[in-house]
Tab-separated table of C-alpha atoms in Angstrom:
chain	number	residue	atom	x	y	z
S	1	UNK	CA	-64.651	-35.232	-45.716
S	2	UNK	CA	-61.417	-34.023	-47.189
S	3	UNK	CA	-62.979	-31.116	-48.951
S	4	UNK	CA	-64.803	-30.074	-45.747
S	5	UNK	CA	-61.523	-29.984	-43.858
S	6	UNK	CA	-59.822	-28.010	-46.602
S	7	UNK	CA	-62.708	-25.588	-46.677
S	8	UNK	CA	-62.629	-25.046	-42.910
S	9	UNK	CA	-58.867	-24.551	-42.899
S	10	UNK	CA	-59.005	-22.059	-45.716
S	11	UNK	CA	-61.910	-20.337	-43.992
S	12	UNK	CA	-59.916	-20.073	-40.769
S	13	UNK	CA	-56.917	-18.802	-42.721
S	14	UNK	CA	-59.030	-16.096	-44.325
S	15	UNK	CA	-60.381	-15.008	-40.927
S	16	UNK	CA	-56.834	-14.966	-39.566
S	17	UNK	CA	-55.593	-12.842	-42.435
S	18	UNK	CA	-58.530	-10.522	-41.953
S	19	UNK	CA	-57.743	-10.183	-38.241
S	20	UNK	CA	-54.098	-9.522	-39.005
S	21	UNK	CA	-54.959	-6.774	-41.447
S	22	UNK	CA	-57.569	-5.258	-39.131
S	23	UNK	CA	-55.394	-5.285	-36.029
S	24	UNK	CA	-52.038	-4.380	-37.466
S	25	UNK	CA	-52.226	-2.908	-40.938
S	26	UNK	CA	-55.367	-0.775	-40.984
S	27	UNK	CA	-54.386	2.752	-39.916
S	28	UNK	CA	-50.838	1.377	-39.389
S	29	UNK	CA	-51.951	0.002	-36.036
S	30	UNK	CA	-48.765	-2.058	-35.753
S	31	UNK	CA	-47.129	1.252	-34.836
S	32	UNK	CA	-48.829	1.062	-31.428
S	33	UNK	CA	-46.807	-2.085	-30.770
S	34	UNK	CA	-43.577	-0.772	-32.300
S	35	UNK	CA	-43.686	2.545	-30.456
S	36	UNK	CA	-44.894	0.832	-27.293
S	37	UNK	CA	-41.978	-1.576	-27.457
S	38	UNK	CA	-39.599	1.362	-27.805
S	39	UNK	CA	-41.048	2.920	-24.651
S	40	UNK	CA	-40.896	-0.393	-22.769
S	41	UNK	CA	-37.248	-0.855	-23.672
S	42	UNK	CA	-36.376	2.776	-22.965
S	43	UNK	CA	-37.962	2.690	-19.525
S	44	UNK	CA	-36.457	-0.709	-18.641
S	45	UNK	CA	-32.911	0.093	-19.734
S	46	UNK	CA	-32.671	3.497	-18.067
S	47	UNK	CA	-34.471	2.248	-14.965
S	48	UNK	CA	-32.060	-0.656	-14.500
S	49	UNK	CA	-29.111	1.726	-14.923
S	50	UNK	CA	-30.542	4.032	-12.265
S	51	UNK	CA	-31.387	0.969	-10.161
S	52	UNK	CA	-27.806	-0.290	-10.342
S	53	UNK	CA	-26.416	3.107	-9.396
S	54	UNK	CA	-28.772	3.316	-6.411
S	55	UNK	CA	-28.363	-0.368	-5.588
S	56	UNK	CA	-24.573	-0.281	-5.437
S	57	UNK	CA	-24.666	2.910	-3.363
S	58	UNK	CA	-27.224	1.477	-0.937
S	59	UNK	CA	-25.286	-1.773	-0.631
S	60	UNK	CA	-22.192	0.183	0.406
S	61	UNK	CA	-24.260	2.230	2.830
S	62	UNK	CA	-25.524	-0.982	4.349
S	63	UNK	CA	-22.038	-2.454	4.635
S	64	UNK	CA	-20.442	0.751	5.890
S	65	UNK	CA	-19.568	1.116	9.553
S	66	UNK	CA	-21.425	4.458	9.674
S	67	UNK	CA	-24.699	3.837	11.501
S	68	UNK	CA	-26.878	6.589	9.933
S	69	UNK	CA	-25.991	5.356	6.438
S	70	UNK	CA	-26.869	1.807	7.422
S	71	UNK	CA	-30.158	2.949	8.884
S	72	UNK	CA	-31.033	4.999	5.807
S	73	UNK	CA	-30.302	2.090	3.468
S	74	UNK	CA	-32.304	-0.358	5.566
S	75	UNK	CA	-35.283	1.991	5.760
S	76	UNK	CA	-35.183	2.623	2.003
S	77	UNK	CA	-35.028	-1.079	1.186
S	78	UNK	CA	-37.807	-1.984	3.630
S	79	UNK	CA	-40.190	0.715	2.436
S	80	UNK	CA	-39.644	0.000	-1.260
S	81	UNK	CA	-39.907	-3.748	-0.875
S	82	UNK	CA	-42.897	-3.459	1.408
S	83	UNK	CA	-45.119	-1.473	-0.984
S	84	UNK	CA	-46.464	-2.304	-4.460
S	85	UNK	CA	-44.586	-0.832	-7.394
S	86	UNK	CA	-47.856	0.403	-8.959
S	87	UNK	CA	-48.552	2.460	-5.864
S	88	UNK	CA	-45.000	3.817	-5.931
S	89	UNK	CA	-45.411	4.781	-9.584
S	90	UNK	CA	-48.686	6.595	-8.880
S	91	UNK	CA	-47.235	8.412	-5.877
S	92	UNK	CA	-44.229	9.576	-7.845
S	93	UNK	CA	-46.362	10.718	-10.767
S	94	UNK	CA	-49.310	12.336	-8.959
S	95	UNK	CA	-47.815	13.354	-5.610
S	96	UNK	CA	-44.153	14.098	-6.114
S	97	UNK	CA	-44.304	15.404	-9.675
S	98	UNK	CA	-48.011	16.246	-9.498
S	99	UNK	CA	-47.602	19.960	-10.036
S	100	UNK	CA	-44.771	19.920	-12.571
S	101	UNK	CA	-44.879	19.213	-16.237
S	102	UNK	CA	-42.542	16.306	-16.690
S	103	UNK	CA	-42.099	13.560	-19.266
S	104	UNK	CA	-43.952	10.388	-18.342
S	105	UNK	CA	-41.045	8.314	-19.554
S	106	UNK	CA	-38.791	10.094	-17.079
S	107	UNK	CA	-41.299	9.522	-14.279
S	108	UNK	CA	-41.437	5.815	-15.116
S	109	UNK	CA	-37.632	5.602	-15.236
S	110	UNK	CA	-37.377	7.284	-11.830
S	111	UNK	CA	-40.099	5.123	-10.286
S	112	UNK	CA	-38.731	1.834	-11.569
S	113	UNK	CA	-35.149	2.904	-10.898
S	114	UNK	CA	-35.966	3.700	-7.278
S	115	UNK	CA	-37.857	0.448	-6.966
S	116	UNK	CA	-35.169	-1.645	-8.605
S	117	UNK	CA	-32.479	0.019	-6.481
S	118	UNK	CA	-33.828	-1.702	-3.381
S	119	UNK	CA	-33.669	-5.143	-4.973
S	120	UNK	CA	-30.276	-4.540	-6.602
S	121	UNK	CA	-28.924	-3.368	-3.221
S	122	UNK	CA	-29.726	-6.706	-1.623
S	123	UNK	CA	-28.229	-8.596	-4.578
S	124	UNK	CA	-25.021	-6.526	-4.453
S	125	UNK	CA	-24.724	-6.820	-0.688
S	126	UNK	CA	-25.028	-10.589	-0.915
S	127	UNK	CA	-22.472	-10.651	-3.717
S	128	UNK	CA	-19.918	-8.655	-1.762
S	129	UNK	CA	-20.409	-10.799	1.333
S	130	UNK	CA	-19.958	-13.925	-0.784
S	131	UNK	CA	-16.365	-12.968	-1.636
S	132	UNK	CA	-14.014	-14.771	0.730
S	133	UNK	CA	-12.757	-12.652	3.637
S	134	UNK	CA	-9.226	-13.766	2.826
S	135	UNK	CA	-9.403	-11.686	-0.367
S	136	UNK	CA	-9.989	-8.495	1.610
S	137	UNK	CA	-7.299	-9.457	4.097
S	138	UNK	CA	-4.793	-10.129	1.326
S	139	UNK	CA	-5.551	-6.754	-0.238
S	140	UNK	CA	-5.322	-4.851	3.029
S	141	UNK	CA	-2.147	-6.676	4.082
S	142	UNK	CA	-0.509	-5.448	0.869
S	143	UNK	CA	-1.205	-1.873	1.948
S	144	UNK	CA	-4.247	-1.218	-0.244
S	145	UNK	CA	-6.895	1.017	1.308
S	146	UNK	CA	-10.433	-0.277	1.964
S	147	UNK	CA	-11.649	1.503	-1.160
S	148	UNK	CA	-8.831	0.199	-3.359
S	149	UNK	CA	-9.402	-3.326	-2.056
S	150	UNK	CA	-13.111	-3.012	-2.854
S	151	UNK	CA	-12.610	-1.600	-6.359
S	152	UNK	CA	-9.825	-3.851	-7.547
S	153	UNK	CA	-10.366	-7.088	-5.661
S	154	UNK	CA	-13.795	-7.555	-4.087
S	155	UNK	CA	-16.194	-5.885	-6.515
S	156	UNK	CA	-14.845	-7.526	-9.703
S	157	UNK	CA	-15.346	-10.923	-8.063
S	158	UNK	CA	-18.715	-9.947	-6.589
S	159	UNK	CA	-20.004	-8.720	-9.959
S	160	UNK	CA	-19.127	-12.067	-11.494
S	161	UNK	CA	-21.081	-13.826	-8.737
S	162	UNK	CA	-24.146	-11.594	-8.964
S	163	UNK	CA	-24.296	-11.226	-12.741
S	164	UNK	CA	-27.073	-13.832	-13.179
S	165	UNK	CA	-29.121	-12.251	-10.384
S	166	UNK	CA	-28.749	-8.804	-11.958
S	167	UNK	CA	-29.924	-10.040	-15.359
S	168	UNK	CA	-32.816	-11.710	-13.604
S	169	UNK	CA	-33.675	-8.413	-11.927
S	170	UNK	CA	-33.662	-6.772	-15.358
S	171	UNK	CA	-36.066	-9.419	-16.676
S	172	UNK	CA	-38.415	-8.857	-13.735
S	173	UNK	CA	-38.199	-5.106	-14.268
S	174	UNK	CA	-38.914	-5.397	-17.987
S	175	UNK	CA	-42.128	-7.275	-17.241
S	176	UNK	CA	-43.138	-4.965	-14.398
S	177	UNK	CA	-42.995	-1.914	-16.665
S	178	UNK	CA	-46.247	-3.216	-18.179
S	179	UNK	CA	-48.061	-1.223	-15.501
S	180	UNK	CA	-46.968	2.192	-16.798
S	181	UNK	CA	-50.356	2.385	-18.480
S	182	UNK	CA	-51.546	3.555	-15.037
S	183	UNK	CA	-49.966	6.918	-15.778
S	184	UNK	CA	-51.155	6.755	-19.401
S	185	UNK	CA	-47.715	6.047	-20.785
S	186	UNK	CA	-48.091	4.076	-24.001
S	187	UNK	CA	-45.771	1.124	-23.622
S	188	UNK	CA	-46.082	-2.270	-25.290
S	189	UNK	CA	-48.991	-3.434	-23.124
S	190	UNK	CA	-50.825	-0.130	-23.365
S	191	UNK	CA	-50.220	-0.099	-27.135
S	192	UNK	CA	-51.779	-3.547	-27.485
S	193	UNK	CA	-54.687	-2.435	-25.335
S	194	UNK	CA	-55.263	0.606	-27.527
S	195	UNK	CA	-55.472	-1.630	-30.595
S	196	UNK	CA	-57.985	-3.800	-28.711
S	197	UNK	CA	-60.121	-0.801	-27.928
S	198	UNK	CA	-60.140	0.227	-31.597
S	199	UNK	CA	-60.748	-3.178	-33.199
S	200	UNK	CA	-62.792	-4.823	-30.421
S	201	UNK	CA	-60.556	-7.865	-30.897
S	202	UNK	CA	-58.686	-8.609	-27.661
S	203	UNK	CA	-56.985	-11.835	-28.739
S	204	UNK	CA	-54.536	-10.846	-31.412
S	205	UNK	CA	-53.089	-7.625	-29.987
S	206	UNK	CA	-52.742	-8.895	-26.428
S	207	UNK	CA	-51.260	-12.247	-27.458
S	208	UNK	CA	-48.836	-10.393	-29.726
S	209	UNK	CA	-47.686	-8.240	-26.836
S	210	UNK	CA	-47.251	-11.331	-24.670
S	211	UNK	CA	-45.206	-13.043	-27.381
S	212	UNK	CA	-42.933	-10.010	-27.729
S	213	UNK	CA	-42.317	-9.911	-23.947
S	214	UNK	CA	-41.638	-13.619	-23.983
S	215	UNK	CA	-39.138	-13.392	-26.842
S	216	UNK	CA	-37.308	-10.553	-25.073
S	217	UNK	CA	-37.079	-12.249	-21.691
S	218	UNK	CA	-36.093	-15.584	-23.223
S	219	UNK	CA	-33.356	-13.962	-25.279
S	220	UNK	CA	-32.068	-12.221	-22.161
S	221	UNK	CA	-31.925	-15.352	-20.053
S	222	UNK	CA	-30.342	-17.366	-22.877
S	223	UNK	CA	-27.745	-14.637	-23.404
S	224	UNK	CA	-27.090	-14.633	-19.677
S	225	UNK	CA	-26.428	-18.387	-19.601
S	226	UNK	CA	-23.880	-18.050	-22.391
S	227	UNK	CA	-22.001	-15.198	-20.699
S	228	UNK	CA	-22.256	-16.887	-17.318
S	229	UNK	CA	-20.689	-20.078	-18.676
S	230	UNK	CA	-17.866	-18.043	-20.157
S	231	UNK	CA	-17.277	-16.229	-16.860
S	232	UNK	CA	-17.260	-19.472	-14.877
S	233	UNK	CA	-14.658	-21.026	-17.146
S	234	UNK	CA	-12.092	-18.491	-15.932
S	235	UNK	CA	-11.997	-19.242	-12.268
S	236	UNK	CA	-12.564	-21.783	-9.611
S	237	UNK	CA	-10.580	-20.806	-6.573
I	1	UNK	CA	12.287	-3.631	14.317
I	2	UNK	CA	8.984	-4.727	15.831
I	3	UNK	CA	8.288	-4.005	19.470
I	4	UNK	CA	5.205	-5.457	21.112
I	5	UNK	CA	4.105	-4.329	24.551
I	6	UNK	CA	1.450	-5.977	26.684
I	7	UNK	CA	-0.694	-7.194	23.778
I	8	UNK	CA	-4.229	-8.301	24.682
I	9	UNK	CA	-6.845	-9.580	22.259
I	10	UNK	CA	-10.316	-10.887	23.057
I	11	UNK	CA	-12.990	-12.256	20.746
I	12	UNK	CA	-16.153	-11.457	22.671
I	13	UNK	CA	-15.561	-13.199	25.978
I	14	UNK	CA	-12.734	-15.385	24.770
I	15	UNK	CA	-9.305	-14.032	25.705
I	16	UNK	CA	-6.924	-15.156	22.960
I	17	UNK	CA	-3.840	-13.086	23.786
I	18	UNK	CA	-3.216	-12.336	27.431
I	19	UNK	CA	-0.323	-9.930	27.523
I	20	UNK	CA	2.493	-10.510	25.063
I	21	UNK	CA	5.786	-8.636	25.197
I	22	UNK	CA	8.162	-9.318	22.343
I	23	UNK	CA	10.766	-7.747	20.125
I	24	UNK	CA	11.829	-8.791	16.673
I	25	UNK	CA	15.180	-7.406	15.570
I	26	UNK	CA	16.241	-6.747	11.973
I	27	UNK	CA	17.447	-9.906	10.277
I	28	UNK	CA	15.876	-12.184	12.861
I	29	UNK	CA	13.849	-15.197	11.811
I	30	UNK	CA	11.380	-15.925	14.576
I	31	UNK	CA	9.403	-19.150	14.465
I	32	UNK	CA	6.218	-19.270	16.533
I	33	UNK	CA	5.125	-22.752	17.555
I	34	UNK	CA	2.467	-24.087	19.893
I	35	UNK	CA	-0.758	-26.090	20.016
I	36	UNK	CA	-3.750	-24.964	17.952
I	37	UNK	CA	-5.809	-22.379	19.769
I	38	UNK	CA	-2.754	-21.030	21.545
I	39	UNK	CA	-3.094	-17.634	19.831
I	40	UNK	CA	-0.139	-17.904	17.419
I	41	UNK	CA	-2.063	-16.817	14.335
I	42	UNK	CA	-3.913	-14.076	16.186
I	43	UNK	CA	-0.582	-12.780	17.470
I	44	UNK	CA	0.758	-12.684	13.910
I	45	UNK	CA	-2.397	-11.034	12.557
I	46	UNK	CA	-2.166	-8.314	15.205
I	47	UNK	CA	1.257	-7.321	13.888
I	48	UNK	CA	-0.277	-5.896	10.705
I	49	UNK	CA	-3.560	-5.034	12.364
I	50	UNK	CA	-5.724	-7.601	10.574
I	51	UNK	CA	-6.862	-8.121	14.156
I	52	UNK	CA	-7.193	-5.032	16.283
I	53	UNK	CA	-5.970	-5.646	19.832
I	54	UNK	CA	-7.977	-4.257	22.755
I	55	UNK	CA	-4.919	-3.435	24.788
I	56	UNK	CA	-1.226	-2.958	24.282
I	57	UNK	CA	0.995	-1.343	21.731
I	58	UNK	CA	2.801	-2.489	18.607
I	59	UNK	CA	5.669	-0.394	17.248
I	60	UNK	CA	7.076	-0.969	13.784
I	61	UNK	CA	10.271	0.973	13.142
I	62	UNK	CA	9.308	3.123	16.100
I	63	UNK	CA	5.825	3.946	14.770
I	64	UNK	CA	2.800	2.755	16.710
I	65	UNK	CA	0.426	0.858	14.398
I	66	UNK	CA	-2.233	0.844	17.090
I	67	UNK	CA	-2.282	4.649	17.108
I	68	UNK	CA	-5.409	5.644	15.141
I	69	UNK	CA	-3.546	8.655	13.736
I	70	UNK	CA	-1.073	6.440	11.911
I	71	UNK	CA	-1.585	5.774	8.213
I	72	UNK	CA	-2.101	2.048	8.540
I	73	UNK	CA	-1.941	1.484	4.763
I	74	UNK	CA	1.551	2.965	4.608
I	75	UNK	CA	2.700	0.826	7.537
I	76	UNK	CA	1.215	-2.336	6.078
I	77	UNK	CA	3.268	-1.775	2.931
I	78	UNK	CA	6.318	-2.386	5.110
I	79	UNK	CA	4.931	-5.652	6.475
I	80	UNK	CA	4.346	-8.471	3.992
I	81	UNK	CA	1.967	-11.293	4.853
I	82	UNK	CA	1.623	-14.816	3.516
I	83	UNK	CA	-1.548	-16.728	4.383
I	84	UNK	CA	-2.283	-20.370	4.967
I	85	UNK	CA	-4.948	-20.302	2.229
I	86	UNK	CA	-2.743	-18.322	-0.212
I	87	UNK	CA	-5.535	-15.820	-0.939
I	88	UNK	CA	-4.365	-15.140	-4.469
I	89	UNK	CA	-6.774	-12.985	-6.461
I	90	UNK	CA	-8.549	-15.501	-8.722
I	91	UNK	CA	-9.713	-12.921	-11.268
I	92	UNK	CA	-6.176	-11.672	-11.955
I	93	UNK	CA	-3.238	-13.322	-13.698
I	94	UNK	CA	-0.093	-14.160	-11.756
I	95	UNK	CA	1.568	-11.027	-13.132
I	96	UNK	CA	-1.417	-8.864	-12.137
I	97	UNK	CA	-1.516	-10.453	-8.696
I	98	UNK	CA	2.057	-9.336	-8.128
I	99	UNK	CA	1.911	-5.884	-9.712
I	100	UNK	CA	-1.520	-4.789	-8.409
I	101	UNK	CA	-0.401	-3.415	-5.049
I	102	UNK	CA	2.829	-1.730	-6.248
I	103	UNK	CA	0.919	0.011	-9.038
I	104	UNK	CA	-2.171	0.959	-7.019
I	105	UNK	CA	-0.823	1.603	-3.536
I	106	UNK	CA	2.698	2.748	-4.358
I	107	UNK	CA	1.798	4.430	-7.662
I	108	UNK	CA	4.660	2.574	-9.260
I	109	UNK	CA	5.002	2.681	-13.025
I	110	UNK	CA	3.491	-0.475	-14.541
I	111	UNK	CA	6.630	-1.354	-16.502
I	112	UNK	CA	8.826	-0.949	-13.422
I	113	UNK	CA	6.450	-3.118	-11.397
I	114	UNK	CA	6.588	-5.810	-14.074
I	115	UNK	CA	10.372	-5.766	-14.056
I	116	UNK	CA	10.351	-6.349	-10.301
I	117	UNK	CA	7.689	-9.018	-10.712
I	118	UNK	CA	9.843	-10.954	-13.184
I	119	UNK	CA	12.810	-10.797	-10.799
I	120	UNK	CA	10.581	-12.177	-8.028
I	121	UNK	CA	9.164	-14.869	-10.301
I	122	UNK	CA	12.720	-15.930	-11.050
I	123	UNK	CA	13.406	-16.033	-7.349
I	124	UNK	CA	10.477	-18.384	-6.679
I	125	UNK	CA	11.187	-20.292	-9.893
I	126	UNK	CA	7.909	-19.538	-11.667
I	127	UNK	CA	8.780	-17.092	-14.453
I	128	UNK	CA	6.907	-19.234	-16.972
I	129	UNK	CA	3.654	-18.825	-14.991
I	130	UNK	CA	3.452	-15.031	-15.369
I	131	UNK	CA	0.370	-15.225	-17.583
I	132	UNK	CA	-1.337	-18.118	-15.807
I	133	UNK	CA	-4.320	-17.719	-13.522
I	134	UNK	CA	-4.318	-18.969	-9.917
I	135	UNK	CA	-6.674	-21.875	-10.693
I	136	UNK	CA	-4.081	-23.239	-13.128
I	137	UNK	CA	-1.448	-23.552	-10.385
I	138	UNK	CA	-0.725	-26.253	-7.821
I	139	UNK	CA	-0.910	-25.396	-4.117
I	140	UNK	CA	2.857	-25.092	-3.821
I	141	UNK	CA	2.998	-22.814	-6.859
I	142	UNK	CA	0.165	-20.665	-5.470
I	143	UNK	CA	2.009	-20.182	-2.216
I	144	UNK	CA	5.254	-19.273	-3.991
I	145	UNK	CA	3.340	-16.686	-6.036
I	146	UNK	CA	1.770	-15.384	-2.811
I	147	UNK	CA	5.271	-14.924	-1.405
I	148	UNK	CA	6.375	-13.100	-4.555
I	149	UNK	CA	3.278	-10.898	-4.324
I	150	UNK	CA	4.126	-9.886	-0.760
I	151	UNK	CA	7.777	-9.270	-1.651
I	152	UNK	CA	6.790	-6.974	-4.519
I	153	UNK	CA	5.948	-4.277	-1.968
I	154	UNK	CA	9.569	-4.493	-0.788
I	155	UNK	CA	8.608	-5.013	2.854
I	156	UNK	CA	11.019	-4.770	5.768
I	157	UNK	CA	9.326	-7.632	7.565
I	158	UNK	CA	7.546	-10.747	6.335
I	159	UNK	CA	4.844	-12.540	8.305
I	160	UNK	CA	3.997	-16.165	7.469
I	161	UNK	CA	0.790	-17.653	8.845
I	162	UNK	CA	1.205	-21.436	8.634
I	163	UNK	CA	2.394	-21.164	5.036
I	164	UNK	CA	2.548	-24.914	4.405
I	165	UNK	CA	-0.449	-26.158	6.386
I	166	UNK	CA	-2.814	-26.207	3.398
I	167	UNK	CA	-0.350	-27.956	1.094
I	168	UNK	CA	-0.085	-31.561	-0.020
I	169	UNK	CA	3.000	-33.093	1.620
I	170	UNK	CA	5.014	-33.270	-1.597
I	171	UNK	CA	4.685	-29.497	-2.085
I	172	UNK	CA	5.790	-28.403	1.374
I	173	UNK	CA	9.482	-28.594	0.458
I	174	UNK	CA	9.381	-26.159	-2.469
I	175	UNK	CA	7.700	-23.482	-0.331
I	176	UNK	CA	10.025	-23.944	2.630
I	177	UNK	CA	12.960	-23.707	0.243
I	178	UNK	CA	11.832	-20.230	-0.853
I	179	UNK	CA	11.398	-19.095	2.752
I	180	UNK	CA	14.808	-20.481	3.640
I	181	UNK	CA	16.330	-18.533	0.779
I	182	UNK	CA	14.749	-15.338	2.139
I	183	UNK	CA	16.230	-16.075	5.561
I	184	UNK	CA	19.679	-16.421	4.025
I	185	UNK	CA	19.216	-13.037	2.357
I	186	UNK	CA	18.647	-11.495	5.763
I	187	UNK	CA	14.872	-10.826	5.563
I	188	UNK	CA	13.281	-10.219	8.957
I	189	UNK	CA	10.547	-12.807	9.373
I	190	UNK	CA	7.969	-14.084	11.821
I	191	UNK	CA	6.757	-17.553	10.888
I	192	UNK	CA	3.884	-19.397	12.543
I	193	UNK	CA	4.500	-23.016	11.683
I	194	UNK	CA	3.887	-26.641	12.515
I	195	UNK	CA	7.037	-27.720	10.666
I	196	UNK	CA	9.350	-28.327	13.621
I	197	UNK	CA	12.271	-29.474	11.495
I	198	UNK	CA	12.031	-26.288	9.463
I	199	UNK	CA	11.785	-24.082	12.561
I	200	UNK	CA	14.823	-25.776	13.970
I	201	UNK	CA	16.834	-25.338	10.801
I	202	UNK	CA	15.864	-21.820	9.718
I	203	UNK	CA	14.778	-19.872	12.800
I	204	UNK	CA	17.214	-17.781	14.764
I	205	UNK	CA	14.774	-17.839	17.661
I	206	UNK	CA	11.727	-19.926	18.531
I	207	UNK	CA	8.726	-18.803	20.577
I	208	UNK	CA	6.532	-21.417	22.180
I	209	UNK	CA	3.015	-20.094	22.784
I	210	UNK	CA	0.257	-21.647	24.839
I	211	UNK	CA	-3.050	-20.220	26.084
I	212	UNK	CA	-2.369	-16.717	24.832
I	213	UNK	CA	1.092	-16.290	26.289
I	214	UNK	CA	4.659	-16.839	25.190
I	215	UNK	CA	5.567	-19.630	27.579
I	216	UNK	CA	9.166	-20.099	26.574
I	217	UNK	CA	11.595	-18.884	23.965
I	218	UNK	CA	15.163	-19.406	22.882
I	219	UNK	CA	17.481	-20.417	20.080
I	220	UNK	CA	16.245	-23.597	18.369
I	221	UNK	CA	18.935	-25.860	19.796
I	222	UNK	CA	18.029	-24.815	23.308
I	223	UNK	CA	14.244	-24.771	22.966
I	224	UNK	CA	14.061	-28.068	21.131
I	225	UNK	CA	17.013	-29.662	22.955
I	226	UNK	CA	16.505	-28.560	26.552
I	227	UNK	CA	13.035	-27.135	27.027
I	228	UNK	CA	12.601	-25.737	30.516
I	229	UNK	CA	8.835	-25.437	30.940
I	230	UNK	CA	6.593	-28.432	31.526
I	231	UNK	CA	4.114	-27.269	28.845
I	232	UNK	CA	6.871	-26.926	26.267
I	233	UNK	CA	8.123	-30.400	27.070
I	234	UNK	CA	4.628	-31.858	26.832
I	235	UNK	CA	4.008	-30.166	23.469
I	236	UNK	CA	7.346	-31.132	21.969
I	237	UNK	CA	7.046	-34.737	23.098
I	238	UNK	CA	3.817	-34.918	21.098
I	239	UNK	CA	5.029	-33.263	17.900
I	240	UNK	CA	8.596	-34.599	17.763
I	241	UNK	CA	8.754	-38.308	17.245
């Protein structure tokens, strides 16, 4: 009985080692994951930066008293949130940049940045509205302009309030970039899929990709909780 | 000097101010009293345009603040305001709360602003709180810092919107003491208050407002001692025991 168990465990272990070697070491296939991860991170980081830039701008458009700016921001947000991000990515790649030779990474950054901008805009708008009106009034009554009051008083407090939501948006974005394979960009998911197509073993490469995503998103949300707790300690008022 | 002509303010269909004509002379301390909903706070908030009136004119040192061509930020620097809810900036230290506006709006040198801030902290008795944050202060301390913050812009006029209404009773005295000190120094002030004893003691003139109008006004001894209007009498009989 005992020897049978030992034999089956050692047999499984040998298969596992064989799979590992086949999927990751032969032809340096692990490089598909490493390079894919680099692309995933590159696209996510630059897209969230672009998304924040667009999001903050759109939020101010939406809060501004100028009607055309409001209308533009609302239309932007509605269209982006009302259509799938895959479709947006394909349109930007094949329609907008269809006839130009442009880096796929850049296309992905633009597509996800534009998409994320709509979501960030709503987060930022909510954050600004959540700051007590008395703060704006105090700033204005001291003779600060609207812009100075925003920059020095409202936005610093709003950013503190929306920080968790922004990190969350980044986590969502990071996972959504897994669809860039649609424009044949080799990110983490596509990299894993390429290994699968070479080794005919779907389990190990795809599970590995999933584990890497999971580790990244977990680290991000844990890091966020730590920073959030530190921010909260400073102020209740 | 503040000159107010025919001031009207409506919120949607609700008329809050129905034609106010007033003047506040340099060095005057004007207390505004009246039942809640009488428009006292709205009146005060119109003076620095936190509320924009639909009709009428407000002149500060001869300049119309209701004129859209006026630089409202410059004018507001001359008019300090203290709020019921303090409205200190929670993300900034006490020192930063006080120096922010002088440095940003007046382009004052940071060192110079800090020197002024320390003088003001001495005045309100809170020098040792310079590096504290608002959430580390009591209500009375917050309000004294708020007063120092407004004074840092070196205003000609100070507006107080029920400065002690959000305070625990034992902290009212320390705030009133600071305001009294300012009165003695000759600061021009308009104070909306429910503290009748304080109004009587510190004000040079008292306005009684009801239903969007100034019903009666006079020196404290007269207004509190021999009110002429029925509404004033009714109000005072309720608030003075």
